[in-house]
PDB file of C-alpha atoms and ligand atoms in Angstrom:
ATOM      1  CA  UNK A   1       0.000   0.000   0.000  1.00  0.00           C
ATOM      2  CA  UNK A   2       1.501   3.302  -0.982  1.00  0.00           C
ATOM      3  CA  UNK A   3       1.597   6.325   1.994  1.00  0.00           C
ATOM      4  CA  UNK A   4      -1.220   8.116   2.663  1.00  0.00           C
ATOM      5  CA  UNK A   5      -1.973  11.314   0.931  1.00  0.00           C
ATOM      6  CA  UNK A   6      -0.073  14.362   2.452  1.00  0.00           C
ATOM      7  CA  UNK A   7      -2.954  16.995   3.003  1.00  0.00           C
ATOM      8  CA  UNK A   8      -2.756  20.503   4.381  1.00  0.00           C
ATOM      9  CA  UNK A   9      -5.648  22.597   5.541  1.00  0.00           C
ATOM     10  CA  UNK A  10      -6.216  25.961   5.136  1.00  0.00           C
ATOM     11  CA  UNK A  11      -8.147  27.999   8.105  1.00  0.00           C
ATOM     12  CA  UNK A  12      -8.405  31.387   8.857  1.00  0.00           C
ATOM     13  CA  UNK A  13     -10.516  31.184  12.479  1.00  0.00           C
ATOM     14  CA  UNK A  14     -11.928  28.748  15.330  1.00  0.00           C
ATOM     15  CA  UNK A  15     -11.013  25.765  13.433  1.00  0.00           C
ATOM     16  CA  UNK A  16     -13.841  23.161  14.423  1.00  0.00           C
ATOM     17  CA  UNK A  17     -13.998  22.069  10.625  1.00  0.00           C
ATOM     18  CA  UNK A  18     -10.216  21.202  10.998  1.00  0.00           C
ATOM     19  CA  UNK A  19     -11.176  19.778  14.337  1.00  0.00           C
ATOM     20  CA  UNK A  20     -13.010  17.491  12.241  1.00  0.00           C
ATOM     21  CA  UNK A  21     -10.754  16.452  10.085  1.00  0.00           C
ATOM     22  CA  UNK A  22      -8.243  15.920  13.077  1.00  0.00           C
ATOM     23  CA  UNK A  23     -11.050  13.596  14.784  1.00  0.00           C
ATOM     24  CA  UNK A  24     -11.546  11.359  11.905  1.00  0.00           C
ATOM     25  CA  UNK A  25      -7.657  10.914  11.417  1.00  0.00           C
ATOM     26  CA  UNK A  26      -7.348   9.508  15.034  1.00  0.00           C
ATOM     27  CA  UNK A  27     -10.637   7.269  14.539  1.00  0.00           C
ATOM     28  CA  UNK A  28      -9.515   5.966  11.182  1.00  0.00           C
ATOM     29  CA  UNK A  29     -12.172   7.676   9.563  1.00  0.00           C
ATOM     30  CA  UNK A  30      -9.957   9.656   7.504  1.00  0.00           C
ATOM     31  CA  UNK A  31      -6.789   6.815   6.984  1.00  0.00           C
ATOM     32  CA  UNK A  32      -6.115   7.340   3.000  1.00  0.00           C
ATOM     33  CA  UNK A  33      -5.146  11.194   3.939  1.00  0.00           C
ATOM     34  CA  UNK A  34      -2.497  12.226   6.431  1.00  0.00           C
ATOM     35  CA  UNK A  35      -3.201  15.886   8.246  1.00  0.00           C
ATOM     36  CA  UNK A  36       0.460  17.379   7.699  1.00  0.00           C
ATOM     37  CA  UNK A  37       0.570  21.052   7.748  1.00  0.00           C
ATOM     38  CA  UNK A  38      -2.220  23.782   9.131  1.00  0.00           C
ATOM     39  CA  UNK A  39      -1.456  27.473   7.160  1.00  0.00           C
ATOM     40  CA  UNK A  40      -3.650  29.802   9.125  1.00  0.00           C
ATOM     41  CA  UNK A  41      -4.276  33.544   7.522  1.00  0.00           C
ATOM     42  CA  UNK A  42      -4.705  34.788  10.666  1.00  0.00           C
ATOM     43  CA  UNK A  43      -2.379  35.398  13.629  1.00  0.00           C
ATOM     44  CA  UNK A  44      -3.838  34.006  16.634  1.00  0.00           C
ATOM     45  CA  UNK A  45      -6.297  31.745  15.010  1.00  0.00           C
ATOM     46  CA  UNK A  46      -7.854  29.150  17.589  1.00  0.00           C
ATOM     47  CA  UNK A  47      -7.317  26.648  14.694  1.00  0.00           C
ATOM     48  CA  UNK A  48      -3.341  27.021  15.351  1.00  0.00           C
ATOM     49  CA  UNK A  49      -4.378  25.707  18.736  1.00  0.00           C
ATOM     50  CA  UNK A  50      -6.234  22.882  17.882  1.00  0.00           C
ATOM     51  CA  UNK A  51      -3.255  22.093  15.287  1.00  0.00           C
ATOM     52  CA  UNK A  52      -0.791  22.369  18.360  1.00  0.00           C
ATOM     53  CA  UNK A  53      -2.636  19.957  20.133  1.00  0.00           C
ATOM     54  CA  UNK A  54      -2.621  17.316  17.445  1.00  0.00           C
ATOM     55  CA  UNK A  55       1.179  17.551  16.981  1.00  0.00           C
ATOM     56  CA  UNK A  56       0.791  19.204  13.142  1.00  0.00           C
ATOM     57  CA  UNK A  57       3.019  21.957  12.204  1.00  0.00           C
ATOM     58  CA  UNK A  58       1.805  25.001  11.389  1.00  0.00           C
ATOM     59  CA  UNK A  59       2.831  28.091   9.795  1.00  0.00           C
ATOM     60  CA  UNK A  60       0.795  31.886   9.973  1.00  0.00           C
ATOM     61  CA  UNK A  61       0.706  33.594   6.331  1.00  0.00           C
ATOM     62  CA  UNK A  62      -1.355  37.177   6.922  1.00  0.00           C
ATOM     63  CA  UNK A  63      -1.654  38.693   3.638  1.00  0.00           C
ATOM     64  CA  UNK A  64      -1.130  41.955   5.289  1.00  0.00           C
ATOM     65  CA  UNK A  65       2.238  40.933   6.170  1.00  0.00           C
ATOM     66  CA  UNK A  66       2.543  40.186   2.621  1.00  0.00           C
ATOM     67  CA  UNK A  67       1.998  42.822   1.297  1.00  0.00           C
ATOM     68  CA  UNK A  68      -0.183  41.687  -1.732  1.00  0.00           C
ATOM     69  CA  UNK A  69      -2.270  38.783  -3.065  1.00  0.00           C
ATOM     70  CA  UNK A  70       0.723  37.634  -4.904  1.00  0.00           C
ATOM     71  CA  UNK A  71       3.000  37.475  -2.710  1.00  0.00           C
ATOM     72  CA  UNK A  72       0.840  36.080  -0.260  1.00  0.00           C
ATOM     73  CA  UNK A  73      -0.028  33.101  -2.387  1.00  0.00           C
ATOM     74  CA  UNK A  74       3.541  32.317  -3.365  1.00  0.00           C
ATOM     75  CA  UNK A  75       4.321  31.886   0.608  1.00  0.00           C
ATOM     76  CA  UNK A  76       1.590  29.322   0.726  1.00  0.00           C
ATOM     77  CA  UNK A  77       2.775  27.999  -2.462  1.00  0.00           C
ATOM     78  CA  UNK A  78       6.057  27.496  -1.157  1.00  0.00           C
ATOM     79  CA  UNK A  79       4.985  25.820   2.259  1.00  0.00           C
ATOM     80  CA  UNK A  80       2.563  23.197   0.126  1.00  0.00           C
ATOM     81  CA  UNK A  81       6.135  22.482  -1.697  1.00  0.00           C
ATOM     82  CA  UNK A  82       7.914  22.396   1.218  1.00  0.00           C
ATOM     83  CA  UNK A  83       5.714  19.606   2.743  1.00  0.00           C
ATOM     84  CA  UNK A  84       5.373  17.714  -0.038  1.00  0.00           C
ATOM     85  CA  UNK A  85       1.503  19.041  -0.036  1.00  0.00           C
ATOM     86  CA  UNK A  86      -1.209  16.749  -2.496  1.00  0.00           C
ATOM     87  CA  UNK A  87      -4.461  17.727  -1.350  1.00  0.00           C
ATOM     88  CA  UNK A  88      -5.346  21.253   0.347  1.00  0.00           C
ATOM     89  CA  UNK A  89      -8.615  21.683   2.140  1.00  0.00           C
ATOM     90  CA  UNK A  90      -9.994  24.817   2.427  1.00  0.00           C
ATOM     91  CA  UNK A  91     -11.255  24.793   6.017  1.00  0.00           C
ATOM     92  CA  UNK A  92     -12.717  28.258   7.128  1.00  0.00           C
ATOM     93  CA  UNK A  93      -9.819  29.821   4.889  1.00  0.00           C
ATOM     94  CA  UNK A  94     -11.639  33.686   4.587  1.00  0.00           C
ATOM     95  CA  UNK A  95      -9.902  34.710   1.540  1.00  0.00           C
ATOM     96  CA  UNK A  96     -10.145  34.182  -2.129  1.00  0.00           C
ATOM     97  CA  UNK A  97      -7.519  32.031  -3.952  1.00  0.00           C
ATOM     98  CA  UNK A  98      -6.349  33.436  -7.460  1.00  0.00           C
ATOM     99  CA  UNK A  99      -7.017  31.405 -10.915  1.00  0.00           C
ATOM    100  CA  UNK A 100      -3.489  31.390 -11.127  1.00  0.00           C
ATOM    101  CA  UNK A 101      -3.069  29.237  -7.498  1.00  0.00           C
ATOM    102  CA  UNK A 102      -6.260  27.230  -8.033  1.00  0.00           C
ATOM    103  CA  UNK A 103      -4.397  25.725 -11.583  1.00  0.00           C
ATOM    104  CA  UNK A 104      -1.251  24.752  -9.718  1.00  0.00           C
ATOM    105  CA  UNK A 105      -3.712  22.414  -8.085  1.00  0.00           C
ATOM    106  CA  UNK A 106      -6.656  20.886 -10.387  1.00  0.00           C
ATOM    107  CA  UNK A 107      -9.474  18.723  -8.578  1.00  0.00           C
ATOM    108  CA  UNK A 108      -6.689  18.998  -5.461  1.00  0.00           C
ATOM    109  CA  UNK A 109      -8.136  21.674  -3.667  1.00  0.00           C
ATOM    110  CA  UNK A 110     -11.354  21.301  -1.363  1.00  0.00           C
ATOM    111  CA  UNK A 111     -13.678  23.863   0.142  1.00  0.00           C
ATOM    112  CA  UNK A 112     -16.453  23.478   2.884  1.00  0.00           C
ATOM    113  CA  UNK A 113     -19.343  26.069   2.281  1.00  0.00           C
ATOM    114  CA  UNK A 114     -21.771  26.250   4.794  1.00  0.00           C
ATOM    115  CA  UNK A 115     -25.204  26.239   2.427  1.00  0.00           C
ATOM    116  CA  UNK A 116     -26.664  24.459  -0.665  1.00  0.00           C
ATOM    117  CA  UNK A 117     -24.585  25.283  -3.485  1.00  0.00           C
ATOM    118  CA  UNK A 118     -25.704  27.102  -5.519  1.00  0.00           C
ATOM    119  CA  UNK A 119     -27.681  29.427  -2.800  1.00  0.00           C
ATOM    120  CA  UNK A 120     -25.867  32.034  -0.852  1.00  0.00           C
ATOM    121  CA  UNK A 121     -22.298  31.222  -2.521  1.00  0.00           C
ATOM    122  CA  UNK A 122     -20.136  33.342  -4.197  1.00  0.00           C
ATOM    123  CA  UNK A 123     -18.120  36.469  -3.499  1.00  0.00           C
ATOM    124  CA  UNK A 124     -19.508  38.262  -0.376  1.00  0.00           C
ATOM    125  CA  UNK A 125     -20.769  35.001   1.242  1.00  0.00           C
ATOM    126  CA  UNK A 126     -18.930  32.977   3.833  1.00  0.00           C
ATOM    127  CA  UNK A 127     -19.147  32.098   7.641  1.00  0.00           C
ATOM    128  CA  UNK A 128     -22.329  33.808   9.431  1.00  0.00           C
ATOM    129  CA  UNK A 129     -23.169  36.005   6.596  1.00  0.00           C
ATOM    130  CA  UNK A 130     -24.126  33.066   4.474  1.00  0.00           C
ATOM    131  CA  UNK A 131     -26.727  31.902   7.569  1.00  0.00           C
ATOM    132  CA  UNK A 132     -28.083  35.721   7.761  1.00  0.00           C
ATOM    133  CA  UNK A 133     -28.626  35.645   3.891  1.00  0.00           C
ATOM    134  CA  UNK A 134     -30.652  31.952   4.261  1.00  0.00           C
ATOM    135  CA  UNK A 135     -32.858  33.747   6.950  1.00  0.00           C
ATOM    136  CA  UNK A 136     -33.443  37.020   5.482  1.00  0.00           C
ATOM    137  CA  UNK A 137     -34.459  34.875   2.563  1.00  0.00           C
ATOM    138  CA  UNK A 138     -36.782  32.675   4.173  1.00  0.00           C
ATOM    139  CA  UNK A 139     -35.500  29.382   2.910  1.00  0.00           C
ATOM    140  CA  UNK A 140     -36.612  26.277   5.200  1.00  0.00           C
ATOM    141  CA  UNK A 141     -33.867  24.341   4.252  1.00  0.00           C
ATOM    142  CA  UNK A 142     -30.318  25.056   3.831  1.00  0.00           C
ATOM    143  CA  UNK A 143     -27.021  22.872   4.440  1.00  0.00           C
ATOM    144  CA  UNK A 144     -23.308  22.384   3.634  1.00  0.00           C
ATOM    145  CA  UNK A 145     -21.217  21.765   0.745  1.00  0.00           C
ATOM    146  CA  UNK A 146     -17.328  20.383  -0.343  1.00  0.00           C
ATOM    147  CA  UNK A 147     -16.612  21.157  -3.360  1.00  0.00           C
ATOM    148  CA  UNK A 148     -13.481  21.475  -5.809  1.00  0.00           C
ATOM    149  CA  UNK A 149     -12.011  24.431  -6.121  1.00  0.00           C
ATOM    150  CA  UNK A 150     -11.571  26.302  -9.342  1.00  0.00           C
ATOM    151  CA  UNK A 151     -11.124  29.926 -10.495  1.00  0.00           C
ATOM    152  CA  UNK A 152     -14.956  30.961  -9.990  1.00  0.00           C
ATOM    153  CA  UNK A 153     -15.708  31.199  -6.221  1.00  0.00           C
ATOM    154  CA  UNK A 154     -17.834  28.349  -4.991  1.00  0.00           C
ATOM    155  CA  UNK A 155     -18.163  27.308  -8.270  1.00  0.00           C
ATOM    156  CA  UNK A 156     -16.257  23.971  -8.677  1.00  0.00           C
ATOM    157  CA  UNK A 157     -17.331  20.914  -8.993  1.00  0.00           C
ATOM    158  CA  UNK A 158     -19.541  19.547  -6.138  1.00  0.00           C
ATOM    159  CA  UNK A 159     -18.430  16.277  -3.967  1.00  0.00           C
ATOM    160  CA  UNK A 160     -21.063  15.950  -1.207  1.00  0.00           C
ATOM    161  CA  UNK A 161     -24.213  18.112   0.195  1.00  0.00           C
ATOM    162  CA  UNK A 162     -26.253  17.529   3.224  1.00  0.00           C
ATOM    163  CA  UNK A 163     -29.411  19.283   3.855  1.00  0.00           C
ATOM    164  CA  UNK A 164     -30.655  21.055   7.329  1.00  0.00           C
ATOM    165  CA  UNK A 165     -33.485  22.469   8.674  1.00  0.00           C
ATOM    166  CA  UNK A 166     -34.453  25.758   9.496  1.00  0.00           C
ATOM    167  CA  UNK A 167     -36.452  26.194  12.028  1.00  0.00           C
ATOM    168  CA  UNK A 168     -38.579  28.656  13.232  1.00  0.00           C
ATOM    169  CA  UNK A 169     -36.919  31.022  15.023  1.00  0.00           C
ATOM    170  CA  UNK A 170     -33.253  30.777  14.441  1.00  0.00           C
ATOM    171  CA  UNK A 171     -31.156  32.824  14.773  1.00  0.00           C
ATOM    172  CA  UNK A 172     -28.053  33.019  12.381  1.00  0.00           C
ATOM    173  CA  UNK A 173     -25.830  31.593  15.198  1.00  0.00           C
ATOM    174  CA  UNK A 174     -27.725  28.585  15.723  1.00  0.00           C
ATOM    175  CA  UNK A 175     -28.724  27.915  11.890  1.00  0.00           C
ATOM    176  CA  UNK A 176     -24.851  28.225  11.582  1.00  0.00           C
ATOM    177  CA  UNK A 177     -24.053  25.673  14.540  1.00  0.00           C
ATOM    178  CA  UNK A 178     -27.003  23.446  13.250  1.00  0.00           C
ATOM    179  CA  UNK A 179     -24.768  23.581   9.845  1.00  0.00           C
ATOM    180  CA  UNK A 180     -21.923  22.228  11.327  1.00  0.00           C
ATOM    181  CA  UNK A 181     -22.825  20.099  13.575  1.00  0.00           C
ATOM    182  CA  UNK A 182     -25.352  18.128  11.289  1.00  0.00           C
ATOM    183  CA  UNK A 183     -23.983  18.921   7.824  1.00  0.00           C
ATOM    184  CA  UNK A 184     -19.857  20.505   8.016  1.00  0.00           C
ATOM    185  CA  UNK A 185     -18.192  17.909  10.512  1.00  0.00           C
ATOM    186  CA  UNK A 186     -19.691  15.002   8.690  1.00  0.00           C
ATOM    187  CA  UNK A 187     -19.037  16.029   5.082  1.00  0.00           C
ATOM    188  CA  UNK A 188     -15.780  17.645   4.898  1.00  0.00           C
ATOM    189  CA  UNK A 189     -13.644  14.550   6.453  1.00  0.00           C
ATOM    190  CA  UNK A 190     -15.960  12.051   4.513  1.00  0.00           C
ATOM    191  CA  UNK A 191     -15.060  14.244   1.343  1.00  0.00           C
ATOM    192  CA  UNK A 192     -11.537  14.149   2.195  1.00  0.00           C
ATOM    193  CA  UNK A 193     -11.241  10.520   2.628  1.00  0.00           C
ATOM    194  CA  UNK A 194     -12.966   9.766  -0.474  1.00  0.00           C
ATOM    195  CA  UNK A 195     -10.613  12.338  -2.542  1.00  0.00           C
ATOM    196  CA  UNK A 196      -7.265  11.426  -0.946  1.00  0.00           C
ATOM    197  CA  UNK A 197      -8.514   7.966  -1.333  1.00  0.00           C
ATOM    198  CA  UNK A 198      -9.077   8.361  -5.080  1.00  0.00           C
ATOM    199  CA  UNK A 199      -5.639   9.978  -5.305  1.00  0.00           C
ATOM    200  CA  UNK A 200      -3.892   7.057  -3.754  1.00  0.00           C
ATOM    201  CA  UNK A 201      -5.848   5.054  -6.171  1.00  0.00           C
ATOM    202  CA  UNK A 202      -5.095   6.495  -9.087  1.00  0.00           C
ATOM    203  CA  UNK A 203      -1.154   6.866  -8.368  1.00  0.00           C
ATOM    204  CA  UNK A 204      -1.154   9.800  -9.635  1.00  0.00           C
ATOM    205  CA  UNK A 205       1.542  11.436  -7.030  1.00  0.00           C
TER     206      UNK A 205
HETATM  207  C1  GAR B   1     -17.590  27.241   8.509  1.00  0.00           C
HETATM  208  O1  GAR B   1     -18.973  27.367   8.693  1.00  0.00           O
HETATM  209  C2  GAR B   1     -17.267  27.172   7.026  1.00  0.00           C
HETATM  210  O2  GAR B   1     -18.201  26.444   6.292  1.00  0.00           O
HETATM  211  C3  GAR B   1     -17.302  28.624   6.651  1.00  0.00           C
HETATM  212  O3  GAR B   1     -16.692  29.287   7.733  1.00  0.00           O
HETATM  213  C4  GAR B   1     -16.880  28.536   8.937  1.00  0.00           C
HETATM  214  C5  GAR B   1     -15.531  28.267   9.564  1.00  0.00           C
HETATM  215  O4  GAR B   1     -15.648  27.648  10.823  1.00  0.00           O
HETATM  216  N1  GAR B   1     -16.642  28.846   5.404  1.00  0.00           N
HETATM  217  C6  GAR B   1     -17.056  29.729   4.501  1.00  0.00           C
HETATM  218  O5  GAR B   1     -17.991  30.461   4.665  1.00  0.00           O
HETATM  219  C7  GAR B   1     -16.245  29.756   3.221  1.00  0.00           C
HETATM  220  N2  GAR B   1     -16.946  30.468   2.187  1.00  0.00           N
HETATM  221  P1  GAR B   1     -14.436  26.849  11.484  1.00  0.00           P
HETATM  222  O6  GAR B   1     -13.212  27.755  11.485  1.00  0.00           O
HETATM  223  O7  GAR B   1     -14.917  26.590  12.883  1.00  0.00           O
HETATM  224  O8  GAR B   1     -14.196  25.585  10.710  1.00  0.00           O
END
């Protein structure tokens, strides 16, 4: 059997999606994929914590430090080379990846979006403003999707979706928890396995 895939995961705050991931590693769950780097955007991240705890390095790339998009990228870039990176998951990561990074990685990159592709997605929609958007539209059921990643935000090809209800009276901090707790945790390691499984698969590395 060849080594498991070497996947890195992208976060930018709390980190209970990468939580997830780290969860399903230690129950076998996730076994074709090994967690092996954490690249948080932002200093101070809780994620960096939970990475800490799980003995996976991690490294903080702010793209104020650097200066531009560009640059920025090309120090992520350089990490994922560095570690010998095949399969990025986009985990809570709060900023928008250029067409030029998402090619260095066809059908290698995955993103968790916390509604039914393709409501409330695109530019402008992520974390609680996606739930606020569901409620000021009235929708009784909403969910979570993984997805590729390409050059159109949100707009790659879909893996899994789970559906949740709304319920009466939510609020866009429990329609969000709701999300991750029914739909998020479940899909995004599931989607993980079954990618890094097809990698393996497909020796393709
Ligand atoms: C999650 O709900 C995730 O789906 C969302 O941000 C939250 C991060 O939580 N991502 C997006 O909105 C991306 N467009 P976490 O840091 O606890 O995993």
């Amino acid at each position: 059997m060849t080594d498991p895939v070497k996947i890195a995961v992208l976060v930018s705050g709390g980190g209970t999606n990468l939580q997830a991931l780290i969860d399903a590693e230690a129950s076998g769950a996730l076994h074709s994929g090994r967690l092996s780097l954490v690249i948080s955007s932002r200093e101070g991240a809780f994620a960096l914590e939970r990475a800490a705890r799980a003995g996976i390095p991690s490294h903080v790339v702010t793209r104020a430090a650097c200066g531009s998009q560009k640059t920025f990228e090309e120090q992520i870039l350089k990490l994922l080379r560095e570690y010998g990176i095949e399969l990025i998951v986009l985990a809570g990561f709060m900023s928008i990846l250029s067409a030029d990074f998402t090619a260095a990685y066809p059908n290698r990159i995955l993103n968790v979006h916390p509604s039914l592709i393709p409501s409330f997605c695109g530019k402008g929609f992520y974390g609680l403003r996606v739930h606020e958007a569901a409620l000021a539209y009235g929708v009784k059921v909403t969910g979570a999707t993984v997805h590729f990643v390409n050059e159109v935000p949100d707009g790659g090809k879909i893996i899994l979706q789970k559906a949740v209800e709304v319920r009466d009276g939510d609020t866009p901090e429990v329609l969000q928890r709701r999300v991750m707790e029914e739909a998020e945790w479940k899909l995004l390691p599931a989607a993980a396995e079954l990618v890094s499984a097809d990698i393996r698969r497909a020796g393709q590395r």
